[in-house]
Short mmCIF file of N, CA, C and O in Angstrom, two decimals:
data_model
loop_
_atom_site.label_atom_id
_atom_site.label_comp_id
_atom_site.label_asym_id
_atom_site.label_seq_id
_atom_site.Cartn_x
_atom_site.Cartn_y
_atom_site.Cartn_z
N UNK A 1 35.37 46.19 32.01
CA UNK A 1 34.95 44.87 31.61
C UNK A 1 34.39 44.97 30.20
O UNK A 1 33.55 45.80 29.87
N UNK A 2 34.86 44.15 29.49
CA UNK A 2 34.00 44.44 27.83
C UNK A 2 32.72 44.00 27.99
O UNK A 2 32.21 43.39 28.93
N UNK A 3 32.39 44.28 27.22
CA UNK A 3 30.55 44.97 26.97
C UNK A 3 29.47 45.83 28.07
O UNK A 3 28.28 46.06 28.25
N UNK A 4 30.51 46.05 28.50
CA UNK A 4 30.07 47.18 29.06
C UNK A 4 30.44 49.02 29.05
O UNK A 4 31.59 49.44 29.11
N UNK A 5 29.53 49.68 28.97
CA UNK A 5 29.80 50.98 28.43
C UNK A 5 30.08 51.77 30.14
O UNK A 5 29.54 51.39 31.18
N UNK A 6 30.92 52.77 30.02
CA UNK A 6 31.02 53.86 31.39
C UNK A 6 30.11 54.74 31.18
O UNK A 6 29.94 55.48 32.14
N UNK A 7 29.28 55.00 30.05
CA UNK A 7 28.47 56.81 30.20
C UNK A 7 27.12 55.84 30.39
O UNK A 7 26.97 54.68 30.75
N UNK A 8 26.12 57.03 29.91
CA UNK A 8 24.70 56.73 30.61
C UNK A 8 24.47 55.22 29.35
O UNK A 8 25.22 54.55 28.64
N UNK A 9 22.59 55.31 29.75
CA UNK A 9 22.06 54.17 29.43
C UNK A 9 21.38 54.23 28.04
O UNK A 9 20.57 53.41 27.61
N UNK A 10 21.87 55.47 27.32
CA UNK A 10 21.62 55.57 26.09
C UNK A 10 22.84 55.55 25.07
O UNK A 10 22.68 56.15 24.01
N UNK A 11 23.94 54.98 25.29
CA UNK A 11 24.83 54.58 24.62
C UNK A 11 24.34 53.19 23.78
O UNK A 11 23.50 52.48 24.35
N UNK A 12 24.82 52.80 22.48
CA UNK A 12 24.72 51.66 22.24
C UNK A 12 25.89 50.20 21.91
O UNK A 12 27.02 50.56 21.57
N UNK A 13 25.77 49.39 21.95
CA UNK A 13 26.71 48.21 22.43
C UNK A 13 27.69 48.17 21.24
O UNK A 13 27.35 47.76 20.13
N UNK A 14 28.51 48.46 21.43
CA UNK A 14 29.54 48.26 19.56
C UNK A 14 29.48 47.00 19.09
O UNK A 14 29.35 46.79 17.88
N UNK A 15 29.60 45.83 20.16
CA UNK A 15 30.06 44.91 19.52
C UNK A 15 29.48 43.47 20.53
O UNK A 15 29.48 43.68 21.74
N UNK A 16 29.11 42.39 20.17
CA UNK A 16 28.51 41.19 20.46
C UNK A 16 29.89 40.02 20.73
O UNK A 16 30.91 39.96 20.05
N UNK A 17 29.56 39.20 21.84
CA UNK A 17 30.49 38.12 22.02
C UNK A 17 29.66 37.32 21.44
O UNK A 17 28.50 37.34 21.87
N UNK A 18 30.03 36.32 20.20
CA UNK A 18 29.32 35.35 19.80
C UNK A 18 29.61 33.66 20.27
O UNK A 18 28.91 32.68 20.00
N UNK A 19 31.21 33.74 21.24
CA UNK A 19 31.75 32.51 21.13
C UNK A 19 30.80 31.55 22.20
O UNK A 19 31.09 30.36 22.17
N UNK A 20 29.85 31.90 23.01
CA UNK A 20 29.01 30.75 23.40
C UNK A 20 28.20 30.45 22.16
O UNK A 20 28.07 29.25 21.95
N UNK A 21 27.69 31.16 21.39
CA UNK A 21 26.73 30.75 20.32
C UNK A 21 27.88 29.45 19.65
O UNK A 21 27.64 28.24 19.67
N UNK A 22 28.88 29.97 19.20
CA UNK A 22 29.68 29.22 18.53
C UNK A 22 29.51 27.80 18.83
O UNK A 22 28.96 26.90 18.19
N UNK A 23 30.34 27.85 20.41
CA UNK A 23 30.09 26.51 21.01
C UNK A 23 28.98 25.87 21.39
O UNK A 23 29.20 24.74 21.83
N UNK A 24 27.67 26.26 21.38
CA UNK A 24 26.40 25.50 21.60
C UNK A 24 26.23 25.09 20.46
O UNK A 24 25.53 24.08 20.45
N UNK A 25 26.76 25.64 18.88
CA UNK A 25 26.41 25.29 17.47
C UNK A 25 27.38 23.83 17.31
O UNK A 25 27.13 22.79 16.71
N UNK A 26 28.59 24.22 18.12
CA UNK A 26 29.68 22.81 17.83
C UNK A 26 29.20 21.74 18.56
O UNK A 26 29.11 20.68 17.95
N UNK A 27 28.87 21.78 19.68
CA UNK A 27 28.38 20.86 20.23
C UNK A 27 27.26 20.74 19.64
O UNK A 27 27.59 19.58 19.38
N UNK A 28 26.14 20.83 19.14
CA UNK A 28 25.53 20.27 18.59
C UNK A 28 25.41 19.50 17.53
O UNK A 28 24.78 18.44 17.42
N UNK A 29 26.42 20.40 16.27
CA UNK A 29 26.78 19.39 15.13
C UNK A 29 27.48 17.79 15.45
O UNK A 29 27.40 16.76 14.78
N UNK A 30 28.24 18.05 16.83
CA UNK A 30 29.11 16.93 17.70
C UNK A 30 27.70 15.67 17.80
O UNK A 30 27.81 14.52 17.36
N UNK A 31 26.68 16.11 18.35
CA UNK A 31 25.61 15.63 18.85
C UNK A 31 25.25 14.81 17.66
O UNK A 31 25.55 13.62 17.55
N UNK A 32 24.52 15.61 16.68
CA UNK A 32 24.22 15.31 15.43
C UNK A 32 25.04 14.32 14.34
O UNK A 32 24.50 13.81 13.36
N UNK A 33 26.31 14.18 14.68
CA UNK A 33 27.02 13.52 14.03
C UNK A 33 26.97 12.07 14.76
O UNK A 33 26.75 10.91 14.42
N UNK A 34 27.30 12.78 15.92
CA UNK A 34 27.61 10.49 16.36
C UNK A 34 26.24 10.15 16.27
O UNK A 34 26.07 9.07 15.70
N UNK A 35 25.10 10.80 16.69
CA UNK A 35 23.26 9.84 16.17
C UNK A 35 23.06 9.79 14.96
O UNK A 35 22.22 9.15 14.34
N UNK A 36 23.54 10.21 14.75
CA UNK A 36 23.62 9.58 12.63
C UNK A 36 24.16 8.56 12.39
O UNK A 36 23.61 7.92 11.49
N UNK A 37 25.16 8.06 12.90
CA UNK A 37 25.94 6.50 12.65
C UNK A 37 24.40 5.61 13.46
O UNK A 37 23.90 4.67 12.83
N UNK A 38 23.93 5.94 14.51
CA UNK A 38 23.35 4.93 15.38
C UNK A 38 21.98 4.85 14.42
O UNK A 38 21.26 3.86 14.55
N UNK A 39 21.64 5.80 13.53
CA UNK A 39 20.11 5.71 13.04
C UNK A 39 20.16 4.56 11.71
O UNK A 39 19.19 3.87 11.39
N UNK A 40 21.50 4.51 11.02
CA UNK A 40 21.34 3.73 10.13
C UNK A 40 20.76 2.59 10.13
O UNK A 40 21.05 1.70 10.93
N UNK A 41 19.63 2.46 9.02
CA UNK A 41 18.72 1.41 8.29
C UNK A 41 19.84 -0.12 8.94
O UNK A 41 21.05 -0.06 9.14
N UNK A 42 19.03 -1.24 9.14
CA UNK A 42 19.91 -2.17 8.97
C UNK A 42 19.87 -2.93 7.66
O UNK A 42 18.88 -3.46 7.16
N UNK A 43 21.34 -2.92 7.09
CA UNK A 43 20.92 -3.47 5.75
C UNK A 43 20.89 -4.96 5.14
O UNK A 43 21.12 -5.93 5.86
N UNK A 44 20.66 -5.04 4.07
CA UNK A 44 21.11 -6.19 3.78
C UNK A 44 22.35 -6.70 2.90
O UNK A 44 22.73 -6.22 1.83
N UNK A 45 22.91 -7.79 3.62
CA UNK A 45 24.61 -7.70 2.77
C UNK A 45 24.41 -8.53 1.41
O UNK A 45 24.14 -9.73 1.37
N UNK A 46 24.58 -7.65 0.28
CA UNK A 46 24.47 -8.97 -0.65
C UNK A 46 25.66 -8.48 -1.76
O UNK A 46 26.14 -7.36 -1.97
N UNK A 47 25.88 -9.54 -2.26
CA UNK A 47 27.09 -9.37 -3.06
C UNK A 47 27.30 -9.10 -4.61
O UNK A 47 28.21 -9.58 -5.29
N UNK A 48 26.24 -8.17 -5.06
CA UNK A 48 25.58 -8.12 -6.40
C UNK A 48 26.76 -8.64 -7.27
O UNK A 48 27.87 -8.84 -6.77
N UNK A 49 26.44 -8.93 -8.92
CA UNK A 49 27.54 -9.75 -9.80
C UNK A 49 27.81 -7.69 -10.57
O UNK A 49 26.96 -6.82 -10.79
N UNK A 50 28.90 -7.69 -10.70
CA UNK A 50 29.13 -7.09 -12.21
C UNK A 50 28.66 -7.17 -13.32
O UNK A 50 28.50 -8.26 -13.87
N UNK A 51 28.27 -5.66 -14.03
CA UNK A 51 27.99 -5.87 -15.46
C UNK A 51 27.68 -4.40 -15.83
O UNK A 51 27.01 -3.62 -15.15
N UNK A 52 28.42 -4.08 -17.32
CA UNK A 52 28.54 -3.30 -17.89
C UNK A 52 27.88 -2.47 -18.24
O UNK A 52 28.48 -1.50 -18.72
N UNK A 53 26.19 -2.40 -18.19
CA UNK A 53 25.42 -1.39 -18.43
C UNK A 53 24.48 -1.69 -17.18
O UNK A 53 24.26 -2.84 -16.81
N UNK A 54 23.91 -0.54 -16.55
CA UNK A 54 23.03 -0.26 -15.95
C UNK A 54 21.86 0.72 -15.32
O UNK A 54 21.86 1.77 -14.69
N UNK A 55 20.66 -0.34 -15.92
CA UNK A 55 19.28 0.98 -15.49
C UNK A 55 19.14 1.54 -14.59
O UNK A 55 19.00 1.05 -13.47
N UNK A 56 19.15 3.30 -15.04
CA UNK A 56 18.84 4.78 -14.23
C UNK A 56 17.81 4.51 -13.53
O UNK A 56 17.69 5.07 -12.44
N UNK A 57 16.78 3.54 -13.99
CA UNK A 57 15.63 4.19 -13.64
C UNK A 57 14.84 3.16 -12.84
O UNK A 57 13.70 2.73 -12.99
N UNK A 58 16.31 2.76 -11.44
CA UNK A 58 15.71 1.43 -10.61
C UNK A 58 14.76 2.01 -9.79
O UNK A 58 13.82 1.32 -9.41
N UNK A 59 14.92 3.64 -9.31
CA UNK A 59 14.46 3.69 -8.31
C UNK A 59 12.63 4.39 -7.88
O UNK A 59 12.14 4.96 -6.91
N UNK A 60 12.12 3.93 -9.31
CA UNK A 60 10.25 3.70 -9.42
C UNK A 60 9.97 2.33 -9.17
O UNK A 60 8.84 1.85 -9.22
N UNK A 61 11.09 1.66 -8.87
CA UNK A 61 10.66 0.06 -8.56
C UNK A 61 10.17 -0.45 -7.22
O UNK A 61 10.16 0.25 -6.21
N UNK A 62 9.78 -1.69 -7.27
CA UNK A 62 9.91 -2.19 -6.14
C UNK A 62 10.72 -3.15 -5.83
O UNK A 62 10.94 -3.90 -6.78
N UNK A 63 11.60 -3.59 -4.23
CA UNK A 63 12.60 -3.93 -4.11
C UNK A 63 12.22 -5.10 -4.11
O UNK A 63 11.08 -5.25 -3.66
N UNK A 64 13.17 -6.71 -4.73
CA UNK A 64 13.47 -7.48 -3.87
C UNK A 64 14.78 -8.03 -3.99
O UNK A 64 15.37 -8.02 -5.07
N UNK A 65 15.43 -8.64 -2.64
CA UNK A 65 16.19 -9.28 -2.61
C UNK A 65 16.62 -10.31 -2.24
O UNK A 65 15.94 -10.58 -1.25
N UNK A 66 17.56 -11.34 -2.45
CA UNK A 66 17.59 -12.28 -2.07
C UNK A 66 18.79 -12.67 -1.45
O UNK A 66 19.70 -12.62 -2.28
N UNK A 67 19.22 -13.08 -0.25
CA UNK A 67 20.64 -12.86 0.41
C UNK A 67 21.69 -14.36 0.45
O UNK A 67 21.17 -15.47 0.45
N UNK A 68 22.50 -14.25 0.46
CA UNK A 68 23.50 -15.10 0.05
C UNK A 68 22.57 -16.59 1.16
O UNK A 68 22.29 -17.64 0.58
N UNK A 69 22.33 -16.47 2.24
CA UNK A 69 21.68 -17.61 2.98
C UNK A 69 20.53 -17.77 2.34
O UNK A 69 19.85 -18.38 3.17
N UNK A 70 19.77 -17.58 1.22
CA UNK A 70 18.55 -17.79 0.97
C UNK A 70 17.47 -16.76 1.41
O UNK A 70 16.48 -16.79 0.68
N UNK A 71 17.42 -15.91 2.35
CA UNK A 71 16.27 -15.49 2.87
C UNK A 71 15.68 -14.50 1.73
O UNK A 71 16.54 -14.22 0.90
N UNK A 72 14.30 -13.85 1.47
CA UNK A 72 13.92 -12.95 0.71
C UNK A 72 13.51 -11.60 1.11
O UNK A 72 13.20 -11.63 2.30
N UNK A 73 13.37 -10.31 0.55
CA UNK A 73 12.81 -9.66 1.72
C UNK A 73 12.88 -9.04 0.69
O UNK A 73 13.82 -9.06 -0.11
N UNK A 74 11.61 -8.26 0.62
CA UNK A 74 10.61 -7.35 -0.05
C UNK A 74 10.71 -5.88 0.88
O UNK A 74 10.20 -5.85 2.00
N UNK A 75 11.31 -4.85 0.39
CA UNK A 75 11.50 -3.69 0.71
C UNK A 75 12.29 -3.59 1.81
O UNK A 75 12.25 -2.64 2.59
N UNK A 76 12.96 -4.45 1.89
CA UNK A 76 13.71 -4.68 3.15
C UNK A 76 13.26 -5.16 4.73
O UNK A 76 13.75 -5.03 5.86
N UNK A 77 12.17 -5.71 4.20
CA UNK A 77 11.50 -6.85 5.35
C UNK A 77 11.31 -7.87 4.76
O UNK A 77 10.55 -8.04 3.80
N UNK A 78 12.28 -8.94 5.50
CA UNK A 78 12.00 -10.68 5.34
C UNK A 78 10.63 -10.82 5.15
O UNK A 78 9.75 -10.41 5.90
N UNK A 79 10.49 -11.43 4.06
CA UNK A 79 9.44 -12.57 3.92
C UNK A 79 9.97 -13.65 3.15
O UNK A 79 11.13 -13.65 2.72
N UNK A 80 8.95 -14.80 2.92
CA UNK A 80 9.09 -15.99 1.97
C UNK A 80 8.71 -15.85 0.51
O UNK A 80 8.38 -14.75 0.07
N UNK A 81 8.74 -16.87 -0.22
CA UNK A 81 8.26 -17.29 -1.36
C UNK A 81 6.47 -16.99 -1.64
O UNK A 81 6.17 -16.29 -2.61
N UNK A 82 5.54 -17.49 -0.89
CA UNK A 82 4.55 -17.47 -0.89
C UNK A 82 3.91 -15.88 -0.38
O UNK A 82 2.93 -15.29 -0.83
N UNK A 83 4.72 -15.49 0.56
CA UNK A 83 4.23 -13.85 0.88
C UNK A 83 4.26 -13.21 -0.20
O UNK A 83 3.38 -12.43 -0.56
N UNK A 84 5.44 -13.52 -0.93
CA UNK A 84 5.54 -12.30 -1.60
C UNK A 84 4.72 -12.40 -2.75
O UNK A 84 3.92 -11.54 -3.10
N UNK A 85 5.00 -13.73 -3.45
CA UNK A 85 3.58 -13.95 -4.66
C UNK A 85 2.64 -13.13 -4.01
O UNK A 85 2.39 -11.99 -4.40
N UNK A 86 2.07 -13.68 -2.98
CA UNK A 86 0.68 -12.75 -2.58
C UNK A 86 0.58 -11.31 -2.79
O UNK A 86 -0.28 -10.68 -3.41
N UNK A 87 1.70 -10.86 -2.10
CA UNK A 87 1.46 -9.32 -2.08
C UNK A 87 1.91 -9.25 -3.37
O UNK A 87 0.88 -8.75 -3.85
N UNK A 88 2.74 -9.37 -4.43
CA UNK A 88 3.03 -8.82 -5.70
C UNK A 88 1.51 -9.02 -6.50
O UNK A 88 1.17 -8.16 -7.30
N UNK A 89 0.65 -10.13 -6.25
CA UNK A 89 -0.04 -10.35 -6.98
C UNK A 89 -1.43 -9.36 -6.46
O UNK A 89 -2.33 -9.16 -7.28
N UNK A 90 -1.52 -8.76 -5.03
CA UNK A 90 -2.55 -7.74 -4.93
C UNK A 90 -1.86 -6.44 -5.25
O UNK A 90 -2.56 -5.51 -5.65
N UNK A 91 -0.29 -6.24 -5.10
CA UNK A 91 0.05 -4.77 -5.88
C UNK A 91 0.01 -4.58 -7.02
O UNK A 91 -0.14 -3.40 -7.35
N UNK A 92 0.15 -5.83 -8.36
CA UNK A 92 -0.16 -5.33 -9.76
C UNK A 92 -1.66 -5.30 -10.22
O UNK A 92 -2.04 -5.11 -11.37
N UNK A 93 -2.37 -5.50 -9.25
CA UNK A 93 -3.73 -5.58 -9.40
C UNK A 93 -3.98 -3.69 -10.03
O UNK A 93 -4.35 -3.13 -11.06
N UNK A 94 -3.70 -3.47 -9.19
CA UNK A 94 -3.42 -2.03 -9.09
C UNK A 94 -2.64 -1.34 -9.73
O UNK A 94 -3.01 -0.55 -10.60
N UNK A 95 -1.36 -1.54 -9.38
CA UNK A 95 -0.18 -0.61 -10.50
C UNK A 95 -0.17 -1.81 -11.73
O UNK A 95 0.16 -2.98 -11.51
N UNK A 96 -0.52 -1.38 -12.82
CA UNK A 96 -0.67 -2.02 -14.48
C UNK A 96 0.97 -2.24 -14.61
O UNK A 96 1.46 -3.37 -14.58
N UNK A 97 1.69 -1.10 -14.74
CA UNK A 97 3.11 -1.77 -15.36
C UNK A 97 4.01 -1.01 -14.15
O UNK A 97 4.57 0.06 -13.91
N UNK A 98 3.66 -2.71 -13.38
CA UNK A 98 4.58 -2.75 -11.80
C UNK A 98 5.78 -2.83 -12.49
O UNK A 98 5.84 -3.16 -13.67
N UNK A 99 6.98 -2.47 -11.62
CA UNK A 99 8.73 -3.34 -11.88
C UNK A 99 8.94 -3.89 -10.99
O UNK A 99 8.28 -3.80 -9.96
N UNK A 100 9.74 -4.48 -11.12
CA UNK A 100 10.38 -5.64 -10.24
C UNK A 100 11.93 -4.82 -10.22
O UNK A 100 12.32 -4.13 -11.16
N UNK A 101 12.52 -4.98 -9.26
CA UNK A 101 14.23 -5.09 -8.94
C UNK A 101 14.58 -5.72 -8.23
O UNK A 101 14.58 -5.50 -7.02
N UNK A 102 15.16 -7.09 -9.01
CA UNK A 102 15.68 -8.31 -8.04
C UNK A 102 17.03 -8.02 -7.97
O UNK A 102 17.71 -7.77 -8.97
N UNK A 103 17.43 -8.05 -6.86
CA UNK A 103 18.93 -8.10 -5.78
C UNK A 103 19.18 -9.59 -5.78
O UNK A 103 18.49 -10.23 -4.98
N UNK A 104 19.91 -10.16 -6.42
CA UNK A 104 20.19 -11.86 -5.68
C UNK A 104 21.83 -11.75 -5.27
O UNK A 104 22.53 -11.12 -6.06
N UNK A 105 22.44 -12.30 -4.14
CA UNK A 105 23.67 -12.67 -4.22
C UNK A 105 24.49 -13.59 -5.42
O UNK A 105 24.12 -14.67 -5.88
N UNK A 106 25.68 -12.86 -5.77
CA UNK A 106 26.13 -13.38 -6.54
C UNK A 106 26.65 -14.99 -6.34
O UNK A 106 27.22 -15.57 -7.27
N UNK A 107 26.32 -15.87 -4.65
CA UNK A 107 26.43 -16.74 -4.81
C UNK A 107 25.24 -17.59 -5.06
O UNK A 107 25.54 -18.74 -5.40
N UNK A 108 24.05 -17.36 -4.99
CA UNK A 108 23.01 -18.09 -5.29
C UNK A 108 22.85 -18.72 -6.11
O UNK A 108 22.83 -18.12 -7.18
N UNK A 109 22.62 -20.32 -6.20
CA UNK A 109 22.32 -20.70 -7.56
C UNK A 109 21.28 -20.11 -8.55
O UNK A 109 20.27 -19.47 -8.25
N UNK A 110 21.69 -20.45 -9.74
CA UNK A 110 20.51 -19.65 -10.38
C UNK A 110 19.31 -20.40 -10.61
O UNK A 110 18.47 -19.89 -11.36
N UNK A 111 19.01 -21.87 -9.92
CA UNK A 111 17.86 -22.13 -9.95
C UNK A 111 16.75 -21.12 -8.69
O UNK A 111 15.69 -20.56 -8.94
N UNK A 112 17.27 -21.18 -7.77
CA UNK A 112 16.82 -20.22 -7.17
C UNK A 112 16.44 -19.29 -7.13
O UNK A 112 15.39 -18.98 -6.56
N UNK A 113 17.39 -18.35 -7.88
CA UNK A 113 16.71 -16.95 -8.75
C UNK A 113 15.67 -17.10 -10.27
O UNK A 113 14.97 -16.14 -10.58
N UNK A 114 15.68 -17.83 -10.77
CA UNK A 114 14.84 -18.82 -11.59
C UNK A 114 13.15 -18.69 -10.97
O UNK A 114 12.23 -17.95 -11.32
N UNK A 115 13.22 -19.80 -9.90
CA UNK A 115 12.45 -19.48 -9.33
C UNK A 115 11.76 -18.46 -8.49
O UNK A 115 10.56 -18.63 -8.28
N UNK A 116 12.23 -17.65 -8.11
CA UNK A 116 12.15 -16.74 -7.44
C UNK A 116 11.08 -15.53 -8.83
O UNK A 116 9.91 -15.16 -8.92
N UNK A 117 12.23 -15.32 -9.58
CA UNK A 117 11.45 -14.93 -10.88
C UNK A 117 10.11 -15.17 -11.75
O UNK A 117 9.40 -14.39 -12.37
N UNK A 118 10.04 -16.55 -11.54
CA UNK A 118 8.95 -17.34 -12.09
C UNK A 118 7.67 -16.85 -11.15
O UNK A 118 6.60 -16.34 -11.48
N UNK A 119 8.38 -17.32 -9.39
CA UNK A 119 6.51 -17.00 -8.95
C UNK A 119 6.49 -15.19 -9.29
O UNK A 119 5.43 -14.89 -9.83
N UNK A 120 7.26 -14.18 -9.12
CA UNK A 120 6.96 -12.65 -9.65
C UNK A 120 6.06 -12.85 -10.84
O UNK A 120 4.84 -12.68 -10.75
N UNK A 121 6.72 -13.25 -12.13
CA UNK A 121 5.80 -13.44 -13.01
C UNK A 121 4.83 -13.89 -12.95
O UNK A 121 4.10 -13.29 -13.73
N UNK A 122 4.21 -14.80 -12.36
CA UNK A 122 2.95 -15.70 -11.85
C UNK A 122 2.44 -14.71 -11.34
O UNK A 122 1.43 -14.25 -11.87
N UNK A 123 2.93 -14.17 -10.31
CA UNK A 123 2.22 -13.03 -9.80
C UNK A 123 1.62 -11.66 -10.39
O UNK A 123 1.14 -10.80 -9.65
N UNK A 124 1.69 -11.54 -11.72
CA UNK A 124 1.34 -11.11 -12.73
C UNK A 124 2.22 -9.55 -13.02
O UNK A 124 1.66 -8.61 -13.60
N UNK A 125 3.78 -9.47 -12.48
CA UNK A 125 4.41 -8.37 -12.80
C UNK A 125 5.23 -9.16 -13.66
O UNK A 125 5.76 -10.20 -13.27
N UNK A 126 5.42 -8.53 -15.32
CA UNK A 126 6.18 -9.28 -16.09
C UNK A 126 7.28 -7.94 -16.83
O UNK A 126 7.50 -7.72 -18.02
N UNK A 127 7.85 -7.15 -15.50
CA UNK A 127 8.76 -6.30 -15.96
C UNK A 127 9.88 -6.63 -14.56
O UNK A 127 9.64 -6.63 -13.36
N UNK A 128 10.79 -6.81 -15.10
CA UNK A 128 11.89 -7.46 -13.73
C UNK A 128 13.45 -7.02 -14.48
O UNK A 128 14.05 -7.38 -15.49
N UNK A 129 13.70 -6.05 -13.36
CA UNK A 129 15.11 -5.81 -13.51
C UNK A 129 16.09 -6.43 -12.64
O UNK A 129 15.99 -6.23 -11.43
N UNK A 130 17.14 -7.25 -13.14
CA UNK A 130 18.25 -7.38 -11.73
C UNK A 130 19.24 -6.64 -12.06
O UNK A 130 19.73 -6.14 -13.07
N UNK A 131 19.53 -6.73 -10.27
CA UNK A 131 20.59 -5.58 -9.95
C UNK A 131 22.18 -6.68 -9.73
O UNK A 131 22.57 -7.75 -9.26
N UNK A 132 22.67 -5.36 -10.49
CA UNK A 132 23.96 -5.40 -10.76
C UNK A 132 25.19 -4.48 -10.33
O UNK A 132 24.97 -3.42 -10.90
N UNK A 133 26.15 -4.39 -9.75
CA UNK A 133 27.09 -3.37 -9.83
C UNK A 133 28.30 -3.16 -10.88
O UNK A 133 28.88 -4.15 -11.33
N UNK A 134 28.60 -2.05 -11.19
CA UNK A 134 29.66 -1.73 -12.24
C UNK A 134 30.81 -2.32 -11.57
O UNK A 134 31.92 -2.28 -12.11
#
């Protein structure tokens, strides 16, 4: 029978079967792969506009976006108009030169993003990037 020796008990083993290791390693990567589809973030769908240059350096910001139905959501939790003034206006209390990164759908009117912009500024962060895709 392999791995097993015929002389005494001071012989040593030449050689190792590794193929259960193998398969407890495959099945696990198996494992690991399909709970990775199920963990994904839920996102938000928005339809950014095109444009030709764009800032490296979105990601010291803070998020917002705004989704083709209107809703807003600040780091990727819904809120309104009035939440978010609030909280932007107790986070620049604190961080001096906050950013902004506004996400709007490219169907939104732009009074909307207008506004949306206006209360940020009110809220006393007057550095605002929107996002765009190439």
């Amino acid at each position: 029978m392999a791995g097993q020796s015929s002389s005494g008990d001071g012989e040593e083993i030449g050689s190792i079967n590794i193929t259960p290791m193998v398969d407890v390693i495959l099945v696990l990567l198996v494992i690991f792969m399909v709970t990775a589809n199920f963990l994904k973030k839920e996102s938000i769908n928005i339809n950014l506009p095109k444009a030709d240059a764009v800032d490296a350096n979105l990601a010291k910001t803070v998020q917002v976006a705004m989704s083709k139905d209107g809703k807003i959501f600040l780091e990727g939790s819904e809120t309104d108009i009035e939440r978010l003034e609030a909280h932007l206006k107790r986070e620049s209390a604190y961080r001096v030169n906050m950013r902004i990164t506004l996400s709007a759908d490219a169907s939104i009117p732009y009074g909307k993003i207008a506004e949306t912009m206006g209360k940020i500024k009110k809220a006393g962060v007057h550095q605002i990037a929107l996002s765009v895709k190439r």
